[in-house]
XYZ file of C-alpha atoms in Angstrom:
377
model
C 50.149 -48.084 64.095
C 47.141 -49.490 61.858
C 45.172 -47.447 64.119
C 47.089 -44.423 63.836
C 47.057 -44.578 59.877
C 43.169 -44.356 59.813
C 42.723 -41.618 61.664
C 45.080 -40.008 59.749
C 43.817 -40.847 56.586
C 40.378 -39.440 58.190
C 41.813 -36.132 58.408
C 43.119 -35.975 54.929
C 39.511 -36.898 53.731
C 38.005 -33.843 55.853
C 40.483 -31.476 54.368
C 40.631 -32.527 50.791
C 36.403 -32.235 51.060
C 36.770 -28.614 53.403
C 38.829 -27.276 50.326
C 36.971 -28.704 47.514
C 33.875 -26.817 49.490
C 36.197 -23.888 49.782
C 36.954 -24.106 46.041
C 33.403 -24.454 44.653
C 32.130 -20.674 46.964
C 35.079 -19.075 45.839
C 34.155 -20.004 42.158
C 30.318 -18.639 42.852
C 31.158 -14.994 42.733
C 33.199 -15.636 39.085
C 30.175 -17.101 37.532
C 27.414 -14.690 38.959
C 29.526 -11.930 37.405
C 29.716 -13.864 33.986
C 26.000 -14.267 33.850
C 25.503 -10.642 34.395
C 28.536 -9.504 31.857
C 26.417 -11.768 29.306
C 22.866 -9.249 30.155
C 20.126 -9.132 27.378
C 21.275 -6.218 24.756
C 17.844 -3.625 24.620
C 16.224 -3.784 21.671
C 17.176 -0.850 19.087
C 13.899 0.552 16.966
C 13.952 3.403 15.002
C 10.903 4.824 12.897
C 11.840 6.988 10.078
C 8.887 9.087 8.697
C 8.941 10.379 5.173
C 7.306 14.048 6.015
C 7.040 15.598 9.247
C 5.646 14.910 12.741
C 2.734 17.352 13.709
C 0.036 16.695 11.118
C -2.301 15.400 14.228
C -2.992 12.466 12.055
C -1.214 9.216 10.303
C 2.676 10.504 11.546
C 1.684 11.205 14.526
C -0.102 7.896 15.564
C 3.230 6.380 14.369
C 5.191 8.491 16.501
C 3.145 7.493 19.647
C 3.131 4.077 18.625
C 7.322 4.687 19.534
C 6.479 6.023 22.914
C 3.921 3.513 23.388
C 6.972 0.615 22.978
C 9.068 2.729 24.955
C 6.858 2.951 27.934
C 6.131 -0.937 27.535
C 9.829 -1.967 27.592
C 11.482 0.742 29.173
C 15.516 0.368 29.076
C 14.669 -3.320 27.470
C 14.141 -0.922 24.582
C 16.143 2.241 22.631
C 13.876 4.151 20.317
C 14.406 6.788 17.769
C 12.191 8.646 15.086
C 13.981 10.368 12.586
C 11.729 13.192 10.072
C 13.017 12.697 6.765
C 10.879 15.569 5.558
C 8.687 15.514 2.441
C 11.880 15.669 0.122
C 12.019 12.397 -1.665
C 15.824 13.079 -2.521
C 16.170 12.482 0.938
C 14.233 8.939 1.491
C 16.836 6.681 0.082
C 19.677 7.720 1.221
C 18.356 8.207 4.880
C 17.207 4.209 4.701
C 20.076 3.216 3.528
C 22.137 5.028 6.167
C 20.171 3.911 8.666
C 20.476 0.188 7.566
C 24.186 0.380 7.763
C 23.803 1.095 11.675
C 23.732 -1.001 14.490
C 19.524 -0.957 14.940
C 17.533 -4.168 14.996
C 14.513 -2.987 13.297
C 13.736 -0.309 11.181
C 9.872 1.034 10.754
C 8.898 3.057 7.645
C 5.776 3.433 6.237
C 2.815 4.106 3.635
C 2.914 3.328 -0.639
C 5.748 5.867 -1.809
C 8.528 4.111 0.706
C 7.821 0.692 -0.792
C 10.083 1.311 -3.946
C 13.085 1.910 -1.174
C 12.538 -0.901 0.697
C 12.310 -3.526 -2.092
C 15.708 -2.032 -2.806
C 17.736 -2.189 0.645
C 16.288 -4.782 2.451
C 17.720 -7.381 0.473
C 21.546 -5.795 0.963
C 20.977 -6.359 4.687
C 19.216 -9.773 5.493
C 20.357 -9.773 9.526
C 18.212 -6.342 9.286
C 14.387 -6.915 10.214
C 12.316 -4.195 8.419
C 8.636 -3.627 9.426
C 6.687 -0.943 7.091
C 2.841 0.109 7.427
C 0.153 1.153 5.458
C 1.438 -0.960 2.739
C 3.080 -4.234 1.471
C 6.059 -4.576 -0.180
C 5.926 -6.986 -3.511
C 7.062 -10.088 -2.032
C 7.552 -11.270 -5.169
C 10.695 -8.802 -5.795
C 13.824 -10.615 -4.701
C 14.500 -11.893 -0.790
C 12.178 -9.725 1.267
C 12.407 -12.203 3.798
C 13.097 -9.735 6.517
C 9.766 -7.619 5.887
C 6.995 -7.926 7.471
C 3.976 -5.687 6.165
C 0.848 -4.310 8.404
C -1.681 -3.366 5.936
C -5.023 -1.879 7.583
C -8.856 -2.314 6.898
C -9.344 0.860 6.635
C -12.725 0.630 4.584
C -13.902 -0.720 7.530
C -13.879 2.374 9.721
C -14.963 4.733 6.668
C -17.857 2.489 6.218
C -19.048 3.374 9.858
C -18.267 7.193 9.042
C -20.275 7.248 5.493
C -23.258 5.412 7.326
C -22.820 7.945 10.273
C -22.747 11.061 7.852
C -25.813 9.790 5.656
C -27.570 9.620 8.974
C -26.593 13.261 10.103
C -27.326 14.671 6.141
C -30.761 13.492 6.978
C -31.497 14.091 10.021
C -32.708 17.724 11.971
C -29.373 18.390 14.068
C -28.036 21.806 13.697
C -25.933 22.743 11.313
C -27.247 20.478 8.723
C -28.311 22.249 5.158
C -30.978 20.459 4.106
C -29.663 18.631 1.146
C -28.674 14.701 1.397
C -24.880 15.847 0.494
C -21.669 14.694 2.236
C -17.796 15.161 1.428
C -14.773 13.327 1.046
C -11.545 15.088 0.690
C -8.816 12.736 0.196
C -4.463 13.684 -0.080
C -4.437 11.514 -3.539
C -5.912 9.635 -5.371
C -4.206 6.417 -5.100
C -5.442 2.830 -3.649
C -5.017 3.488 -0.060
C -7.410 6.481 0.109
C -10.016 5.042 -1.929
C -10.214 2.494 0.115
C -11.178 5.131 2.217
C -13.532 6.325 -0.196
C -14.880 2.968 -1.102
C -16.095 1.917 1.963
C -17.367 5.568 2.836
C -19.613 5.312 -0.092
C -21.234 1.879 0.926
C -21.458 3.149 4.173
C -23.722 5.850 3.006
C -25.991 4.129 0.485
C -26.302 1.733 3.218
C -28.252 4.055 4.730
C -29.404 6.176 1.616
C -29.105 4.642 -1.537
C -29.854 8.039 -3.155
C -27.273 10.237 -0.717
C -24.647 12.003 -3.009
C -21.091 12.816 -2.343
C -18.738 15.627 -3.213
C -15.419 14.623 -4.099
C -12.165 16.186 -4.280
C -8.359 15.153 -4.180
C -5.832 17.350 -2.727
C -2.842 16.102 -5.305
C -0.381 15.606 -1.802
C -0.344 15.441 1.938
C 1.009 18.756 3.003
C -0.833 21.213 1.193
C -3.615 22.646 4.313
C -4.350 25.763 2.180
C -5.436 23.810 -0.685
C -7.267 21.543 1.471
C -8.937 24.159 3.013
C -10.110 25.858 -0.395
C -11.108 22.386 -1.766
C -13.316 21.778 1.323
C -14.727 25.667 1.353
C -15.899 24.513 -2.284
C -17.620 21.229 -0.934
C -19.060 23.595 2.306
C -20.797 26.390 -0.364
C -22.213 23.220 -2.229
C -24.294 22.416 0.472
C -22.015 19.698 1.699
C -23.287 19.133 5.825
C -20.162 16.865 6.874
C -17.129 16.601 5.446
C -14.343 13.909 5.396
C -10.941 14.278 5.433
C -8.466 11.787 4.571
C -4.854 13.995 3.695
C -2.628 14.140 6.240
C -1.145 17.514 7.129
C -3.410 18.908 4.474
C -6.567 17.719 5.743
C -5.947 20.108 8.782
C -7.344 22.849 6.207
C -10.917 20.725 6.200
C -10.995 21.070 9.993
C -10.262 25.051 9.146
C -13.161 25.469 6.597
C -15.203 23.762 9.045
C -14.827 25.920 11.724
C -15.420 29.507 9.138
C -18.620 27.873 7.744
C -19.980 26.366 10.793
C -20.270 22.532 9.402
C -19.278 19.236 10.466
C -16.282 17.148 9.701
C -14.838 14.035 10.776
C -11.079 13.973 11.270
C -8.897 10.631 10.442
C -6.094 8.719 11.806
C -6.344 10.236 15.018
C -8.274 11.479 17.528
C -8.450 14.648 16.119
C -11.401 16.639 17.973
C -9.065 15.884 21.242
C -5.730 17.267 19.628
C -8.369 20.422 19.018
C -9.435 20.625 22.801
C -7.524 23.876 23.249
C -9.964 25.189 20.471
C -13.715 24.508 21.374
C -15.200 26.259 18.427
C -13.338 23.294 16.261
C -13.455 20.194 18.362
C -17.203 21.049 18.852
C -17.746 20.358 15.236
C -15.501 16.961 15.022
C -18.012 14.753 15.229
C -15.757 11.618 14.937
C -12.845 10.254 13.809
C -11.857 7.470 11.394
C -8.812 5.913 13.688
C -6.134 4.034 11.860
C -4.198 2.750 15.020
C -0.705 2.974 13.409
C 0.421 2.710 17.263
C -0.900 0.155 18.582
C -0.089 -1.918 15.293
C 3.388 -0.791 16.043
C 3.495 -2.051 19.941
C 1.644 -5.169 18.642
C 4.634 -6.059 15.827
C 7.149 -5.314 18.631
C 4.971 -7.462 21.268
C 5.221 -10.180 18.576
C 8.917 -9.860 17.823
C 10.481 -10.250 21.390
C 7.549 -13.251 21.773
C 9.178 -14.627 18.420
C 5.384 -14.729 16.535
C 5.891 -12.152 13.990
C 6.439 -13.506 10.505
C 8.342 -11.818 8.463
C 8.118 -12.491 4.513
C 4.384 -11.373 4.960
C 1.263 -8.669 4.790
C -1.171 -8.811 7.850
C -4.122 -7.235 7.141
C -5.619 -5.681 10.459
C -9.135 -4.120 10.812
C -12.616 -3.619 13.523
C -11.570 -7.173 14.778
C -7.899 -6.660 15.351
C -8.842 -2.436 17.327
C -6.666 -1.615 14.529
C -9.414 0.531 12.555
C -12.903 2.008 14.057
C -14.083 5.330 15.462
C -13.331 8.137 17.899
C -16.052 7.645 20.652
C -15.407 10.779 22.982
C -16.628 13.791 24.728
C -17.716 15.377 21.576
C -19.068 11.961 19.990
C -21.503 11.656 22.717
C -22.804 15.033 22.864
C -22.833 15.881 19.227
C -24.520 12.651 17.956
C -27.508 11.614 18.739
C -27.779 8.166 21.049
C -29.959 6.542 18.329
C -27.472 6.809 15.434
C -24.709 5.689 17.903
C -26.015 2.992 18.582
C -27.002 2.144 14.741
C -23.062 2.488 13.851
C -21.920 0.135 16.845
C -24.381 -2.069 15.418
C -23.066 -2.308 12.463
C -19.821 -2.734 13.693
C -20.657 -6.034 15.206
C -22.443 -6.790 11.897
C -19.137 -5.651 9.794
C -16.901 -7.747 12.780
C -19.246 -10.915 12.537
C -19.342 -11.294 8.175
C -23.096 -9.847 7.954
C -21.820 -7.249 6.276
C -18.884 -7.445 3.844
C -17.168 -4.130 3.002
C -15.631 -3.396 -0.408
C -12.022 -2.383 -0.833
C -10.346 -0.177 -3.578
C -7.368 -1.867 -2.673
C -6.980 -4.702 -6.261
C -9.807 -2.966 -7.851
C -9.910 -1.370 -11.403
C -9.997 1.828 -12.348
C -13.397 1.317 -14.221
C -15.114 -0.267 -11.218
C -13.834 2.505 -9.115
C -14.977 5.159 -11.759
C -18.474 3.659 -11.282
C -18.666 3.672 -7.631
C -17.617 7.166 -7.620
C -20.415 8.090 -10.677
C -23.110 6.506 -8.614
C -23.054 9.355 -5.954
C -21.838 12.290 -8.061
C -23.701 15.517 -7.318
């Protein structure tokens, strides 16, 4: 009998352990399908631009900086760039519609959306807001949800205005003779004389006595007035322009091509947008970039690693690739190897300290006055 009991009680150990085992594969399937109900949500991005895409320039660069995220992340990511055109009226409202959606961050950029943003953010703190080309005034309520890219962009202009004091005085073709260069800039307002700034010391780097023509557009959309304005500089005696305007500076790159003179595009690689047109690309010599796309795929980068800070500026320049110049097909056969190699110089020069560039950006209107006196025609 005692015998009998304990091999019974053996088989009611196997089968209470054969359906526990039973129990615990039949449960598998329930909690694979939980862990894939519970997937990662894709990131939603959306860039609104306050003009228009197609000025080959500043917009643009934003605009690939989307695709550039897009082709990083892939379905991990849903982008979206919304034109708001260059009607103010519409700015506000657009942000603020926008904001009341479900996307995770919202991009907008440059001085004149700043105002807007100081205004909404604050109504939605689970938003994250990321604007460029400028910094909010973090002093202004809770802009904790901001973070600001600001760029060095007197950095790069200093490498153009030491390139184009070089070419002024030097016997390539097309040059006129006198020790003149131009800067045609959208407005005048901090962000393109910081342009103009570091253009300057560029060229007195090189020529303390070089001279430069100077005109402002009054906006960043106007091409036909930015065409006339640089046909005045070209009948001057101007040898290589600069154009810093947007959609409007694609009038420089117009009166270049009728009077046969260089220019140097911004933003952009413009001389490659102009491929399909030799007789203009030819002429390009370079290009101030300001990498608004990769400083847009490096925020994002730093968002899903959890490193960006929001509440603050960066300011991003040579060091960071966010700033520099276009070194292509028409760089290397327009300018000379010797002055190339003089600007990548001081590149490392600018990169290591050696040289410290000035910046309109916090500077007074009477120091900028002077600067601007000191290479009037």
């Amino acid at each position: 009998m005692k015998k009998f009991l304990t091999i019974l009680t053996l088989l009611l150990l196997v089968l209470a352990m054969t359906l526990t085992a039973c129990g615990k594969a039949n449960n598998a399937p329930e909690k694979q399908n939980t862990t894939s109900t519970n997937a990662e949500k894709p990131l939603k991005v959306v860039l609104l631009i306050n003009g228009t895409l197609g000025d080959k320039s500043f917009f643009d660069s934003a605009n690939h900086g989307m695709e550039l995220i897009k082709q990083e992340y892939g379905d991990k990511v849903v982008t979206k760039t919304i034109e708001m055109s260059y009607d103010q009226s519409k700015w506000e409202p657009t942000l603020q519609d926008v904001s009341e959606q479900d996307w995770d961050i919202i991009i907008v950029g440059t001085w004149q959306m700043t105002e807007y943003l100081e205004k909404i953010a604050p109504q939605y703190p689970d938003k994250k807001y990321i604007i460029f080309d400028t910094s909010v005034d973090y002093s202004k309520g809770n802009l904790s949800n901001v973070y600001s890219i600001l760029y060095k962009q007197n950095e790069g202009s200093f490498l153009a205005g030491a390139l184009a004091a070089k070419i002024a005085d030097s016997n390539m073709p097309l040059v006129t003779g006198k020790k003149l260069i131009g800067f045609l800039g959208g407005m005048d307002i901090p962000v393109i004389n910081d342009f103009l700034v570091g253009y300057i010391q560029g060229a007195k780097y090189v020529d303390k006595d070089i001279k430069v023509a100077i005109s402002y557009i009054g906006d960043f959309s106007d091409s036909a007035k930015g065409k006339e304005l640089a046909l005045a500089q070209y009948d001057q005696g101007v040898t290589i322009g600069f154009n810093v305007a947007g959609q409007a500076g694609l009038g420089q790159l117009d009166a270049a091509k009728e009077k046969n003179r260089y220019v140097i595009g911004v933003d952009s690689d413009q001389a490659l947008l102009f491929s399909s047109d030799p007789a203009k690309a030819n002429l390009i010599v370079t290009s101030v970039l300001k990498r608004v796309d990769n400083s847009l795929l490096r925020a994002i980068k730093m968002y899903k690693e959890g490193t960006l800070k929001f509440g603050e500026s960066e300011s991003l320049g040579l060091k960071e690739q966010a700033v520099g110049l276009a070194d292509n097909e028409y760089y290397r056969k327009i300018v000379p190897e010797e002055f190339r190699k003089f600007v990548e110089d001081l590149k490392v020069k600018i990169i290591n300290g050696e040289i410290k560039v000035d910046s309109a950006l916090g500077m007074d209107t009477n120091k900028l006055n002077e600067i601007r006196n000191s290479v009037k025609p």
